[in-house]
PDB file of C-alpha atoms (C1' of nucleotides) in Angstrom:
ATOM      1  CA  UNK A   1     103.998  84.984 111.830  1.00 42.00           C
ATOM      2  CA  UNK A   2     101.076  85.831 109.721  1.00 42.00           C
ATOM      3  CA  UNK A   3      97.765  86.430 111.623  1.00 39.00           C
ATOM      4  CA  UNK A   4      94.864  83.678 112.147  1.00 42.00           C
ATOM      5  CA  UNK A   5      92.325  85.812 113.520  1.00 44.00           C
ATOM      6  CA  UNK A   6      90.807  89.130 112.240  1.00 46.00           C
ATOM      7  CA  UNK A   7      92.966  91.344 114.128  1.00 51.00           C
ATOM      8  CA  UNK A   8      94.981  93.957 112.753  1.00 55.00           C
ATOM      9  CA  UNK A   9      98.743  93.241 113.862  1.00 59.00           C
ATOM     10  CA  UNK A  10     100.932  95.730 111.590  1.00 75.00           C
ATOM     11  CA  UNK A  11     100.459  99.695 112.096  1.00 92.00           C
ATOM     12  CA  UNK A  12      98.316 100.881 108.969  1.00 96.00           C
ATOM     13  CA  UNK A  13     100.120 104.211 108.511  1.00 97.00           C
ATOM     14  CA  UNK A  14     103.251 102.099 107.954  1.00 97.00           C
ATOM     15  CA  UNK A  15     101.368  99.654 105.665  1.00 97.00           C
ATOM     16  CA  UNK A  16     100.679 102.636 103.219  1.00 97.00           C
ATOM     17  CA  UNK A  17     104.061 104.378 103.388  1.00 97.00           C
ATOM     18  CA  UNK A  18     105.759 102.110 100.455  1.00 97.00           C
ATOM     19  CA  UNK A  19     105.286 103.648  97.162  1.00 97.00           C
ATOM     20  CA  UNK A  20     104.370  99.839  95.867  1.00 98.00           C
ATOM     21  CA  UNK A  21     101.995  99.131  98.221  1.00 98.00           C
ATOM     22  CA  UNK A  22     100.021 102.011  97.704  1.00 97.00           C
ATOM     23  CA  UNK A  23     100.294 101.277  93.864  1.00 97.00           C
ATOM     24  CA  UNK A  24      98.840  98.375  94.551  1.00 98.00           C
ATOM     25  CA  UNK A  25      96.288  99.509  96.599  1.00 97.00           C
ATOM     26  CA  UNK A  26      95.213 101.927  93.542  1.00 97.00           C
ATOM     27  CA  UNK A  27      95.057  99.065  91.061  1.00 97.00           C
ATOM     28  CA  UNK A  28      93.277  97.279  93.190  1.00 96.00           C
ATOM     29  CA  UNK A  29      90.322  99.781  92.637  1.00 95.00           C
ATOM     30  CA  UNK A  30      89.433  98.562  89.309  1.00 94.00           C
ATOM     31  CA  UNK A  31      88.633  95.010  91.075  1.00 94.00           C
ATOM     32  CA  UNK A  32      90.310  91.556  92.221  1.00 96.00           C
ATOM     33  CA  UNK A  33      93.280  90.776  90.830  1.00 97.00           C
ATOM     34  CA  UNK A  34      96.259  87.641  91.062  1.00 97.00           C
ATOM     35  CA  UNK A  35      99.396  88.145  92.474  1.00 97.00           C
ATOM     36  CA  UNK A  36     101.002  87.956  88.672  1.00 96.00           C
ATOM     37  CA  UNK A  37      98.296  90.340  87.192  1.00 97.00           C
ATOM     38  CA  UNK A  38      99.334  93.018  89.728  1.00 97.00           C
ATOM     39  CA  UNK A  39     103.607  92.608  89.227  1.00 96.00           C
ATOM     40  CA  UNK A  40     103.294  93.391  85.802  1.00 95.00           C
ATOM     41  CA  UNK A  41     103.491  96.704  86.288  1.00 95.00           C
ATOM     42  CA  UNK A  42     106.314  96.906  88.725  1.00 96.00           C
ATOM     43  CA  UNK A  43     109.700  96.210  87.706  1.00 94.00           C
ATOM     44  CA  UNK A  44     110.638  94.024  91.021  1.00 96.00           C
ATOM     45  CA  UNK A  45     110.237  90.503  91.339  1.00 97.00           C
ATOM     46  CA  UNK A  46     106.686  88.411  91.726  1.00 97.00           C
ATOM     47  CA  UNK A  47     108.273  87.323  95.067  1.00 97.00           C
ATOM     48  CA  UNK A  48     108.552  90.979  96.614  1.00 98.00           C
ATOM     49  CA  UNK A  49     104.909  92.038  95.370  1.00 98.00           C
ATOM     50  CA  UNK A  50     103.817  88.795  97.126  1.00 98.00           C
ATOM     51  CA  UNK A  51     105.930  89.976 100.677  1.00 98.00           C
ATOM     52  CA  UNK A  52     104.090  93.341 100.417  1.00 98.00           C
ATOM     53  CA  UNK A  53     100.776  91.808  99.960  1.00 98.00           C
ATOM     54  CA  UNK A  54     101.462  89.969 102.720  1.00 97.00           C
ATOM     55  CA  UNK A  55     101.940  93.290 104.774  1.00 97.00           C
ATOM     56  CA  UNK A  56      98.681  93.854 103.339  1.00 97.00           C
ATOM     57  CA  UNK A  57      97.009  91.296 104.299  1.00 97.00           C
ATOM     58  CA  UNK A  58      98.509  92.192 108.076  1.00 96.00           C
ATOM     59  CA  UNK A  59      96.950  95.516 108.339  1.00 96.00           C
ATOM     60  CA  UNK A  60      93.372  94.040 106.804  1.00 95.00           C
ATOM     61  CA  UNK A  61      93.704  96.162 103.840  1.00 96.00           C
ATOM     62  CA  UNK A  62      93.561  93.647 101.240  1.00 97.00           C
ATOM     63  CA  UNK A  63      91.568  90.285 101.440  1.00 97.00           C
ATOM     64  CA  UNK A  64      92.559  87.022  99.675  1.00 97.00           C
ATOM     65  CA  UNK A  65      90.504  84.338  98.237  1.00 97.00           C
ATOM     66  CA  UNK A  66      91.675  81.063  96.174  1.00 96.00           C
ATOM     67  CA  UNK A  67      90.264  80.554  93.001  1.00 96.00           C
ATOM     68  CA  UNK A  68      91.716  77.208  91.846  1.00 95.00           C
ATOM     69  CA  UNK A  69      95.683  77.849  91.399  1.00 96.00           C
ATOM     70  CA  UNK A  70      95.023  81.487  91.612  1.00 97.00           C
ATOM     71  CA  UNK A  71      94.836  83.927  94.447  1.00 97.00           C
ATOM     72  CA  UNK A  72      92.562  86.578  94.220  1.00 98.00           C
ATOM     73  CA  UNK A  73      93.376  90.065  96.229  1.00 98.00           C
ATOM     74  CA  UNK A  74      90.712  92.299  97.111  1.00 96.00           C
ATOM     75  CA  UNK A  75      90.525  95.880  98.721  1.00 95.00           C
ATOM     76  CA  UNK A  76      89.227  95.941 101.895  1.00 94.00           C
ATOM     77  CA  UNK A  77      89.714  99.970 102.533  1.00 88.00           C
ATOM     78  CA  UNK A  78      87.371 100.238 106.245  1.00 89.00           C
ATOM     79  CA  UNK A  79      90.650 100.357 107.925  1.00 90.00           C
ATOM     80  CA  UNK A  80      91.569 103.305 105.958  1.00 92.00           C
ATOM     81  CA  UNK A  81      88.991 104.966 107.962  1.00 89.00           C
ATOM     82  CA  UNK A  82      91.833 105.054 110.835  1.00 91.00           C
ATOM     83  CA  UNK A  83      93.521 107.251 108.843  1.00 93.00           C
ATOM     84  CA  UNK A  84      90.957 109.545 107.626  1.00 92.00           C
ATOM     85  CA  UNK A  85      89.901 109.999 111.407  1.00 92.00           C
ATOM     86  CA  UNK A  86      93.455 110.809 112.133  1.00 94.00           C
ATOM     87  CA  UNK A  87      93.461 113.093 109.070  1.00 93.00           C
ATOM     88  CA  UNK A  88      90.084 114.764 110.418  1.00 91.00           C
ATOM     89  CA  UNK A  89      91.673 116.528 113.145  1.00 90.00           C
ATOM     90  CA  UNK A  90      93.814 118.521 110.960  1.00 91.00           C
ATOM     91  CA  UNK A  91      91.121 119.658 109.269  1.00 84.00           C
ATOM     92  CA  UNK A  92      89.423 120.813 112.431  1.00 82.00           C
ATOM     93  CA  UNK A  93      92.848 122.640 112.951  1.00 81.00           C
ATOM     94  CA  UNK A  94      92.555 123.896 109.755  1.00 76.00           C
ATOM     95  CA  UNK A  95      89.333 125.242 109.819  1.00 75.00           C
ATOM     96  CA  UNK A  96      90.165 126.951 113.243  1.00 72.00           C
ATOM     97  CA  UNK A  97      92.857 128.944 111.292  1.00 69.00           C
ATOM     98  CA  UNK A  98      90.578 129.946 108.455  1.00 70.00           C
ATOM     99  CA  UNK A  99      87.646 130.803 111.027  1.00 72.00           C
ATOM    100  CA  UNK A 100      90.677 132.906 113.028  1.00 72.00           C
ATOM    101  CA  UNK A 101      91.971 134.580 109.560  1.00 69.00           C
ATOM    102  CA  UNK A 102      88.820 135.259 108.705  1.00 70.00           C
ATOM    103  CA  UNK A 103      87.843 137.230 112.469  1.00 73.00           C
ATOM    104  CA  UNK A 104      91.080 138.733 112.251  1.00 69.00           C
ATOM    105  CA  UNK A 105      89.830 140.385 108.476  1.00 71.00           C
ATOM    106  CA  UNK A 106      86.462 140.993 109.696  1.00 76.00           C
ATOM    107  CA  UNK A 107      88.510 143.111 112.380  1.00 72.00           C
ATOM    108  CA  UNK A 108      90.892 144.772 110.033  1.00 73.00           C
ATOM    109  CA  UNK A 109      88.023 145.804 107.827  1.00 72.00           C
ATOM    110  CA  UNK A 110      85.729 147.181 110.389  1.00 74.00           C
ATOM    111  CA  UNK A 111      88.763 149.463 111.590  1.00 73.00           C
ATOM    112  CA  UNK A 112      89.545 150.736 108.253  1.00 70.00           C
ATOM    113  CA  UNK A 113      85.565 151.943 108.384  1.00 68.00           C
ATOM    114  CA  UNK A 114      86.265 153.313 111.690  1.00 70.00           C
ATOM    115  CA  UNK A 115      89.006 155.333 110.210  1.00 67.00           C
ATOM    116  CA  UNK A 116      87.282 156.538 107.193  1.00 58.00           C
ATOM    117  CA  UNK A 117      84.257 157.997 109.111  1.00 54.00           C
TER     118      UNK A 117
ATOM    119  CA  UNK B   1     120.969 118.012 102.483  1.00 41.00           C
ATOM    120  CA  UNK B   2     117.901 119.621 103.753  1.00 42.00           C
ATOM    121  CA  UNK B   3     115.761 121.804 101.638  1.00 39.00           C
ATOM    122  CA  UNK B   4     116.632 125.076 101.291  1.00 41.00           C
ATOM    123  CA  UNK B   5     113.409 126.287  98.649  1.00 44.00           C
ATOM    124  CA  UNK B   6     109.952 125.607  99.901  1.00 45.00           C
ATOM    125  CA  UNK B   7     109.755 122.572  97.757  1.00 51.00           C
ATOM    126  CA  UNK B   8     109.034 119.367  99.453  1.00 54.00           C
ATOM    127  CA  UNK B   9     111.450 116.377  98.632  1.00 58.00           C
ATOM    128  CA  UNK B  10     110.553 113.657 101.659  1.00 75.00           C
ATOM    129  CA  UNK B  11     107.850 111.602 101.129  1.00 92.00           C
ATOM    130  CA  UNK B  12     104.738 112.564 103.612  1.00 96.00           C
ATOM    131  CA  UNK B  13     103.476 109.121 103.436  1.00 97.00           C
ATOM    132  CA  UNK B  14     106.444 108.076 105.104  1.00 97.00           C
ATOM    133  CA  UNK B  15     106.966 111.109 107.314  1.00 97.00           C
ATOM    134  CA  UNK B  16     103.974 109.958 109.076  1.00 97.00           C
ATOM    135  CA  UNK B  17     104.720 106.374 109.378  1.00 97.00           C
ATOM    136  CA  UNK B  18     106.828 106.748 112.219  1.00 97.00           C
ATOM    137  CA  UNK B  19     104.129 106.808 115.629  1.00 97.00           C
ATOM    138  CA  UNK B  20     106.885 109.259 117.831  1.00 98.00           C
ATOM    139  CA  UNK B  21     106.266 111.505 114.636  1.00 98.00           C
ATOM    140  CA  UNK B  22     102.024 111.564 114.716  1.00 97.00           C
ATOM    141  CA  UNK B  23     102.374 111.760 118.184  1.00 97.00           C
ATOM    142  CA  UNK B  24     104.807 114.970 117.644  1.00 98.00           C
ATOM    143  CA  UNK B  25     102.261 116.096 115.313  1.00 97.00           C
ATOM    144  CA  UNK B  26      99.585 115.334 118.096  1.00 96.00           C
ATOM    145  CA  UNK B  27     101.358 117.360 120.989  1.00 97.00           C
ATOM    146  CA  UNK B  28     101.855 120.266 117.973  1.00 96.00           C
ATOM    147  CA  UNK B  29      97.903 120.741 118.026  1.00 95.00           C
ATOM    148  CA  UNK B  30      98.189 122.465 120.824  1.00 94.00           C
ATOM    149  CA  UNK B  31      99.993 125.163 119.512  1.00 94.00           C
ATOM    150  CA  UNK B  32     103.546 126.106 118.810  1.00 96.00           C
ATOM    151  CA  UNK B  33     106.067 123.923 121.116  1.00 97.00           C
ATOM    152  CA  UNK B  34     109.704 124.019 121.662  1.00 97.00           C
ATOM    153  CA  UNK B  35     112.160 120.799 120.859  1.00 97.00           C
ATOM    154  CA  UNK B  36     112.817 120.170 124.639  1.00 96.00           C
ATOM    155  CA  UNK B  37     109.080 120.940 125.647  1.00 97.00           C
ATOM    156  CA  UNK B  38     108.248 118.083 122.761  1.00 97.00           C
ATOM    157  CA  UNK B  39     110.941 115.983 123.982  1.00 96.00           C
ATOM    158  CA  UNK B  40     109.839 115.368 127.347  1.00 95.00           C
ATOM    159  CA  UNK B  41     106.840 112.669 126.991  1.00 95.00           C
ATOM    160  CA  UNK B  42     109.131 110.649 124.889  1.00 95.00           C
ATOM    161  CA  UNK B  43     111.755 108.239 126.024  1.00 94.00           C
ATOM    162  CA  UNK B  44     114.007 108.812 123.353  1.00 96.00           C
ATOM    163  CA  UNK B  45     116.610 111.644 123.799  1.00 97.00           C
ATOM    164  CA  UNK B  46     116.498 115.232 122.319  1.00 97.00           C
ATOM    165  CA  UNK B  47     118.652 114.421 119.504  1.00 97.00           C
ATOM    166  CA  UNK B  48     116.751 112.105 118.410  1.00 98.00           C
ATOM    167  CA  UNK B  49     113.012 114.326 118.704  1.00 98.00           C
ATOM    168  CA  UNK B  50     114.845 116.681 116.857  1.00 98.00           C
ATOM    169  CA  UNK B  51     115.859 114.380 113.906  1.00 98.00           C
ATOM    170  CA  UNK B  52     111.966 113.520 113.526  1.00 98.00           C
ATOM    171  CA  UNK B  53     111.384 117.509 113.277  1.00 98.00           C
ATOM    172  CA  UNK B  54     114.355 117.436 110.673  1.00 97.00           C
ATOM    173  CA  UNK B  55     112.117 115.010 108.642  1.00 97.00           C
ATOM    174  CA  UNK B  56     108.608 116.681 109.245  1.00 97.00           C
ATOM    175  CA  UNK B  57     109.897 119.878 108.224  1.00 97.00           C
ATOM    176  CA  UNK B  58     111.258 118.177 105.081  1.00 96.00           C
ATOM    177  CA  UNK B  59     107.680 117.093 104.508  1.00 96.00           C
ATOM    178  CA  UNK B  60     106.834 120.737 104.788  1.00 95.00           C
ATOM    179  CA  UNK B  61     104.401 119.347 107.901  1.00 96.00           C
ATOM    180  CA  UNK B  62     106.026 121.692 110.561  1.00 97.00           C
ATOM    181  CA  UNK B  63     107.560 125.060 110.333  1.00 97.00           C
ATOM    182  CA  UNK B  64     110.252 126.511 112.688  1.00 97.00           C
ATOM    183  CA  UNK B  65     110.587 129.937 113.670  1.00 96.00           C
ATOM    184  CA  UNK B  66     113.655 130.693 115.767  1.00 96.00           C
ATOM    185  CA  UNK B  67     112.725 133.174 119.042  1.00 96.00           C
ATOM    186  CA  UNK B  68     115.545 133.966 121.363  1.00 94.00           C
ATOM    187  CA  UNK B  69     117.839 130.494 121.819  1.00 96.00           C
ATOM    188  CA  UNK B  70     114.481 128.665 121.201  1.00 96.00           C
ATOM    189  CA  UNK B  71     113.227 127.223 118.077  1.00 97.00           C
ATOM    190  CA  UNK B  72     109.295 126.897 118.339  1.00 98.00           C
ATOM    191  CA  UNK B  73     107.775 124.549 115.996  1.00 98.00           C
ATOM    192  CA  UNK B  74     104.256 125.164 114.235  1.00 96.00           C
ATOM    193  CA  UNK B  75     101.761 123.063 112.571  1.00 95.00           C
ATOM    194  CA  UNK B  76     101.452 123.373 108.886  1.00 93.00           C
ATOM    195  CA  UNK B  77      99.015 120.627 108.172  1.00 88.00           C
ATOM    196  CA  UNK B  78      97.720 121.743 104.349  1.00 89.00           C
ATOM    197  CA  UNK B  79     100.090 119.349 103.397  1.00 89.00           C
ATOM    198  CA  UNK B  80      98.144 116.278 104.632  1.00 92.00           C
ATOM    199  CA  UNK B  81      95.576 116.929 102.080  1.00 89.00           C
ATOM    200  CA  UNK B  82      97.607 115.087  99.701  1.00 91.00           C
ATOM    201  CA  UNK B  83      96.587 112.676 101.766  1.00 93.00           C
ATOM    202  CA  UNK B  84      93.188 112.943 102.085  1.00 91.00           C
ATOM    203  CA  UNK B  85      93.121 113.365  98.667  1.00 92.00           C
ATOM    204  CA  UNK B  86      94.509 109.908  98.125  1.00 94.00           C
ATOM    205  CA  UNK B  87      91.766 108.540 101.122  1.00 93.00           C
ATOM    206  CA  UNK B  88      89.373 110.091  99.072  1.00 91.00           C
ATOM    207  CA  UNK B  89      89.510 107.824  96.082  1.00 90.00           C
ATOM    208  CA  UNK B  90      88.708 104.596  98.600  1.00 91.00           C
ATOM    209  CA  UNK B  91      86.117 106.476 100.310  1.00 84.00           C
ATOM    210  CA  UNK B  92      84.345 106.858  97.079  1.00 82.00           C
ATOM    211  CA  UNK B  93      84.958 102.947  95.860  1.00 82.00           C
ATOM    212  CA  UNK B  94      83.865 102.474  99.371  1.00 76.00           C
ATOM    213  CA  UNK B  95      80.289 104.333  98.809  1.00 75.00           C
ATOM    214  CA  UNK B  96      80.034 102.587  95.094  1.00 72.00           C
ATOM    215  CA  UNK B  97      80.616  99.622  97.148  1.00 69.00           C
ATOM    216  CA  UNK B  98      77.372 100.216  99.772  1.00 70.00           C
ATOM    217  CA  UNK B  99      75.174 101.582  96.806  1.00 72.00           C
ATOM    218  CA  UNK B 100      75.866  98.354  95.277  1.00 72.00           C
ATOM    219  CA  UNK B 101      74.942  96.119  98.468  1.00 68.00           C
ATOM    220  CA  UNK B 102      71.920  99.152  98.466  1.00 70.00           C
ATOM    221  CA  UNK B 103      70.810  97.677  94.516  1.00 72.00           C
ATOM    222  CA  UNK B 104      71.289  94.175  95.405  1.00 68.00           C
ATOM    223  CA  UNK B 105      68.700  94.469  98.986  1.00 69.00           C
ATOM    224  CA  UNK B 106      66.421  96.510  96.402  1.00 75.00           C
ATOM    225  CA  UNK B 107      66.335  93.595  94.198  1.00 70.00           C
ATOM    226  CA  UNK B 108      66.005  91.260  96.307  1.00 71.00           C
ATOM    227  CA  UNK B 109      62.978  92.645  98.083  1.00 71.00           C
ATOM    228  CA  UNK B 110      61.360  93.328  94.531  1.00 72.00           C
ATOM    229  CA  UNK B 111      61.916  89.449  94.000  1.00 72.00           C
ATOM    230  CA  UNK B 112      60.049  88.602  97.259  1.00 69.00           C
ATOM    231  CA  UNK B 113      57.448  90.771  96.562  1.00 67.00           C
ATOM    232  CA  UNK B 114      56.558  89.271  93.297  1.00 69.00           C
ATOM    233  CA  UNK B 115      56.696  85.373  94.690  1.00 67.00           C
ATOM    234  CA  UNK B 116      54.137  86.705  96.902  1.00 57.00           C
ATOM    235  CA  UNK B 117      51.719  87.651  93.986  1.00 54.00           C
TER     236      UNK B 117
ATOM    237  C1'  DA C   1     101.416  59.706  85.369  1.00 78.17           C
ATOM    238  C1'  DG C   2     104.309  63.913  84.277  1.00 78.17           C
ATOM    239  C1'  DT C   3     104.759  68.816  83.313  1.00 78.17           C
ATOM    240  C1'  DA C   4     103.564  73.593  83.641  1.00 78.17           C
ATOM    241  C1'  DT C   5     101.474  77.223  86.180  1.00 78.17           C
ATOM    242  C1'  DA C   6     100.418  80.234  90.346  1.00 78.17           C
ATOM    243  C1'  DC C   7     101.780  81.144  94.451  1.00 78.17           C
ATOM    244  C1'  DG C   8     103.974  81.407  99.412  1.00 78.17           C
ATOM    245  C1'  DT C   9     108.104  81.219 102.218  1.00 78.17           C
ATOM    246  C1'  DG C  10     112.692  81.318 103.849  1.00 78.17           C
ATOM    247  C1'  DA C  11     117.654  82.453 103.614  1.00 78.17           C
ATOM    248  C1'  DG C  12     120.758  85.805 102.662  1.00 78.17           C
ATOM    249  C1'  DC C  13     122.312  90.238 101.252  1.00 78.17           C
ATOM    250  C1'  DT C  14     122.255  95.470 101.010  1.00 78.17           C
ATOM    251  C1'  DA C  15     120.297  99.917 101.978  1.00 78.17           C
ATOM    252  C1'  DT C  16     117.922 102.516 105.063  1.00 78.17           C
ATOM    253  C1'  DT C  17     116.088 103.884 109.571  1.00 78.17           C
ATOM    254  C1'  DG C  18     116.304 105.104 114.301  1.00 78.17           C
ATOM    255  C1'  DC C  19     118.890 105.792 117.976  1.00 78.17           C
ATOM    256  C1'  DT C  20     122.738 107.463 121.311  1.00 78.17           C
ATOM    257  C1'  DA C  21     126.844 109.896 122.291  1.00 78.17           C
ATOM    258  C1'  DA C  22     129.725 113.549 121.469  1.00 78.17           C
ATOM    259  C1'  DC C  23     130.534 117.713 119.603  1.00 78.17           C
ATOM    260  C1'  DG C  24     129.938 122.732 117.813  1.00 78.17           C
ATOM    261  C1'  DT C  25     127.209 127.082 117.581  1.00 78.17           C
ATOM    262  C1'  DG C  26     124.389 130.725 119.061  1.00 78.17           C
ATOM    263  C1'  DT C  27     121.919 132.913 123.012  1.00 78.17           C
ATOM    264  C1'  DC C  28     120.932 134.355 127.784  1.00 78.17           C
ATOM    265  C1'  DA C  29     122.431 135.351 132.585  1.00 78.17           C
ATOM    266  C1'  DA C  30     125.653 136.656 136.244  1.00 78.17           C
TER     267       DA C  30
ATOM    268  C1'  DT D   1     133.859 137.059 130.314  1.00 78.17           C
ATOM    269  C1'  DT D   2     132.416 132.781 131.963  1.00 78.17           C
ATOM    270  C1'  DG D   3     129.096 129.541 132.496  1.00 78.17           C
ATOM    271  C1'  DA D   4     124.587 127.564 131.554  1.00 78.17           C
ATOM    272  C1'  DC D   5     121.076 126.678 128.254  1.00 78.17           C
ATOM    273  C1'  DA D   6     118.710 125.385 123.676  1.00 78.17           C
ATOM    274  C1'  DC D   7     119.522 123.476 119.762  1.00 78.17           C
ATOM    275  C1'  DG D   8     121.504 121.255 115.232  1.00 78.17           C
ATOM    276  C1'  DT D   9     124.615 117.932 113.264  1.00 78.17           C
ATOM    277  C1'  DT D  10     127.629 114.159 112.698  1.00 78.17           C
ATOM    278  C1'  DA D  11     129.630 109.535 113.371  1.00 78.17           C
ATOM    279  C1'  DG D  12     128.794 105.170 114.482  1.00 78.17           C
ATOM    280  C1'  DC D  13     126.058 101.267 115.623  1.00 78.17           C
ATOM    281  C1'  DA D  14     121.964  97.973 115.838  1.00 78.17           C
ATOM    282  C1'  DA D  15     117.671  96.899 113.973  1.00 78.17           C
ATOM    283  C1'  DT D  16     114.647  96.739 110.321  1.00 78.17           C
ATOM    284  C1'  DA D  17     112.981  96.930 105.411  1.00 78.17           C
ATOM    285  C1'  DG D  18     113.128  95.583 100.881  1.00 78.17           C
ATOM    286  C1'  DC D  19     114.822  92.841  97.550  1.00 78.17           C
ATOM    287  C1'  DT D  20     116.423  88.483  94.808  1.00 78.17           C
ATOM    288  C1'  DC D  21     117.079  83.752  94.474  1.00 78.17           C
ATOM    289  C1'  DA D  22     115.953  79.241  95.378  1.00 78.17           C
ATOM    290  C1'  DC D  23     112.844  76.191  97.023  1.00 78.17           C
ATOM    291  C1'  DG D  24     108.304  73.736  98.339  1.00 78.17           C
ATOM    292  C1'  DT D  25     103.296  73.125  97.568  1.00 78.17           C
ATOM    293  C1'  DA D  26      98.938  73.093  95.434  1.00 78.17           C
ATOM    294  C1'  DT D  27      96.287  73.245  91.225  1.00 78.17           C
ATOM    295  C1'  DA D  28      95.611  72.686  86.177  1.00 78.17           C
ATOM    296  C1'  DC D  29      96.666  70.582  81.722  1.00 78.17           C
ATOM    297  C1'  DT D  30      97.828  66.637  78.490  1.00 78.17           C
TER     298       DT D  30
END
DNA sequence: AGTATACGTGAGCTATTGCTAACGTGTCAA
DNA sequence: TTGACACGTTAGCAATAGCTCACGTATACT
């Protein structure tokens, strides 16, 4: 079942683990585009570009609006901001590494001076 | 096969689909954990834990040093930058996005102040 | 009206994923 | 040495993902 209200039913980080979707994602940057416009590239079937838009549309990282016969798909990256949050902590862990490399230098260095005086 | 060079060959998008494998990732913040120490929040067996650290070491996201009959597993999170990187790009559409609402709200006061004249 | 276009949806199939259970190997302890 | 422990690996199974094909529906064109 497809979702009615604005909720987010499908887990993002599986949303953006398909190659295709994330292809499609990218293409997306350059603007709205139809559902034929963006399976050109691909060499799978309208149909399947259409079932991972759907999965799109799931985790609220796309948007659709009908123009006439033709369905429009926009980016709607917020909910990427999930990701980069989830992302952020590793960088904090990162950081904590460099900051600890660089103490543990610091430390090295100021021995070698010891030594040499 | 698993990887016997230092070369990657999973996909890291996918590695971190999985939830049990963030929140292995999660618990791995902490510092350097064993496989049964990891294994214990989950309700899945050990086998299975162990399979997910199969696949996160394939993504070059963990490292394993063996100590005694214990394997401790370490963080090596440089390798999400590839996906920050990729966040990056929406992050920036994203800003275009705001400076563009930004243009249009600076128009449209500029508008109202001339019908005022 | 009839036809072509643009699209969604469902059935059905195959490949993959995720899991448990059972096993084998290396390490510690008595 | 014998047993317990920590772990990896494999087979085998169920569930899911991803795809094509065929269909139905709504819009546009003539």
């Amino acid at each position: 079942m497809r979702k009615t209200t604005g909720q987010v039913d499908t887990d993002i980080f599986a949303a953006i683990a398909h190659p295709v979707r994330r292809q499609i994602l990218d293409t997306l940057l350059q603007g709205d585009m139809t559902v034929t416009a963006l399976s050109a590239p691909f060499d799978v079937s309208r149909s399947a570009i259409s079932q991972h838009l759907g999965i799109l549309m799931d985790s609220g990282l796309v948007s659709m609006e009908k123009r006439g016969r033709e369905h429009y798909y926009q980016l709607r990256p917020d909910n990427l901001n999930e990701i980069a949050r989830w992302i952020g902590q590793y960088e904090h862990f990162w950081q904590q590494k460099l900051d600890a490399l660089g103490d543990y230098l610091d430390e090295m260095a100021a021995q070698d001076e010891q030594e040499k005086s």
